C-alpha angles and dihedrals in degrees: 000000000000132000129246104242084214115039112013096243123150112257131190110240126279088018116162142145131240094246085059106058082045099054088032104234119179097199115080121240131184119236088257090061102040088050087050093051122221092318095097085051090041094061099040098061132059083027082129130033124260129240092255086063085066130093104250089222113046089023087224116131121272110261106234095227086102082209090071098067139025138228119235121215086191098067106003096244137124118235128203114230090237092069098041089055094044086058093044087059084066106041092262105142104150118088103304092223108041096014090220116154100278096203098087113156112235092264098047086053087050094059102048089044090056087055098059093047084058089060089048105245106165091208096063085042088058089045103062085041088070093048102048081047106060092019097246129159092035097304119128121237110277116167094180089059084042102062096030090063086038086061098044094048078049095061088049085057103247102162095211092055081065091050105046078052090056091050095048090041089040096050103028094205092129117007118034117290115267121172089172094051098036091053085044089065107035082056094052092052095038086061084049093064089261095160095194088046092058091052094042086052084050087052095052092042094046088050098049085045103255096128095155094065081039094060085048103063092029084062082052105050089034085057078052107065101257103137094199089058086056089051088047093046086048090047089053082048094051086048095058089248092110137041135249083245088049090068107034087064101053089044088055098042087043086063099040093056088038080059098048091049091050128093139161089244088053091045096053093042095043087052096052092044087051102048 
């Protein structure tokens, strides 16, 4: 017997549909889940963060208030402030992971961005992507470059290139409106663990009056630490679209991953930034 790659039912062997042999898939689905889409898959995966979501130096789980890490040229990783205050208490003013010279002008940043983009590291691609895209160290704005490096990040599988897709596509600001494209992407990165993506896929389905596969996402980014999910889950709640149990287990799967993303070290730095 096979597996159903959805949604784990039993399957005779050599089973497949007949939408399958057309579109080619290689995993197997029973008639139930090819007839249901991707959204079975969909919500099956990205329901935890990946490894890459967490601070290379204290392993815990990046917190999602992009103001409580930064991001290293240096090394290509996001560090949470904790850490980063943790090594300032010792002097310690270089990068704290790979201890490289932090000071780099723009164009020194460039170029060894650019190498690493040579040797075909997604994360500098991305990278770039962002800076062609809001016209940052000294580049002018140039969405064409933009989206090209966003796609390219995309194929090599960075889940925030897809999202960043999904934002241009979703907002059609700078590049043409495509809700298609734009709900192709944030789906790719939501099953990546992108918490925002899977929001921002809550958000589509609750205006176009989905609100059970809104509820849905909402319970998963919710699980995954996003506050205004939890809001959302409670206003459902409120509207009668969502049970009492609903919410009492968001609300419980929201604190649990708070509390995996808190630490002494981010306390005590949060609290100094802030003040």
């Amino acid at each position: 017997m096979k597996i159903c790659g959805a949604c784990v039912r039993e399957l005779p062997d050599d089973s497949y549909s007949v939408e399958q042999r057309g579109l080619r898939q290689s995993i197997r689905r029973c008639e139930e889940c090819v007839a249901a889409g991707n959204q079975l898959v969909l919500m099956k995966k990205g329901r935890t963060r990946s490894e890459a979501d967490d601070c290379p130096i204290c392993q815990l789980p990046l917190p999602l208030d992009i103001d409580e890490s930064s991001f290293r040229e240096c090394c290509m990783k996001k560090v949470c402030n904790g850490c980063v205050f943790a090594a300032g208490k010792l002097g310690m003013w270089d990068c704290p992971f790979c201890r490289a010279p932090t000071r780099m002008t723009y164009s020194q940043a460039l170029a060894m961005i650019r190498k690493r983009i040579d040797a075909g590291d997604p994360v500098a691609i991305l990278f770039l992507g962002n800076k062609y895209r809001f016209g940052e160290y000294g580049l002018e704005k140039n969405m064409t470059s933009a989206v090209e490096l966003y796609e390219r990040a995309a194929e090599l599988g960075v889940k925030e290139a897809h999202f960043s897709l999904g934002v241009l596509y979703d907002e059609g600001a700078d590049v043409e409106k495509d809700t298609a494209k734009a709900i192709k992407h944030y789906e790719a990165a939501a099953m990546g663990g992108h918490v925002y993506a899977r929001y921002n896929l809550s958000i589509i389905e609750g205006i176009a009056g989905n609100h059970v596969i809104a509820l849905q996402h909402m319970m998963i980014s919710a699980k995954l630490g996003h506050e205004k999910s939890l809001s959302n889950v409670k206003r459902l709640f409120m509207a009668g679209l969502a049970t009492k149990a609903d919410y009492a287990a968001a609300l419980r799967m929201y604190q649990n991953a708070v509390e995996e993303m808190s630490s002494p070290d981010r306390a005590e730095a949060n609290a100094v930034l802030r003040h």
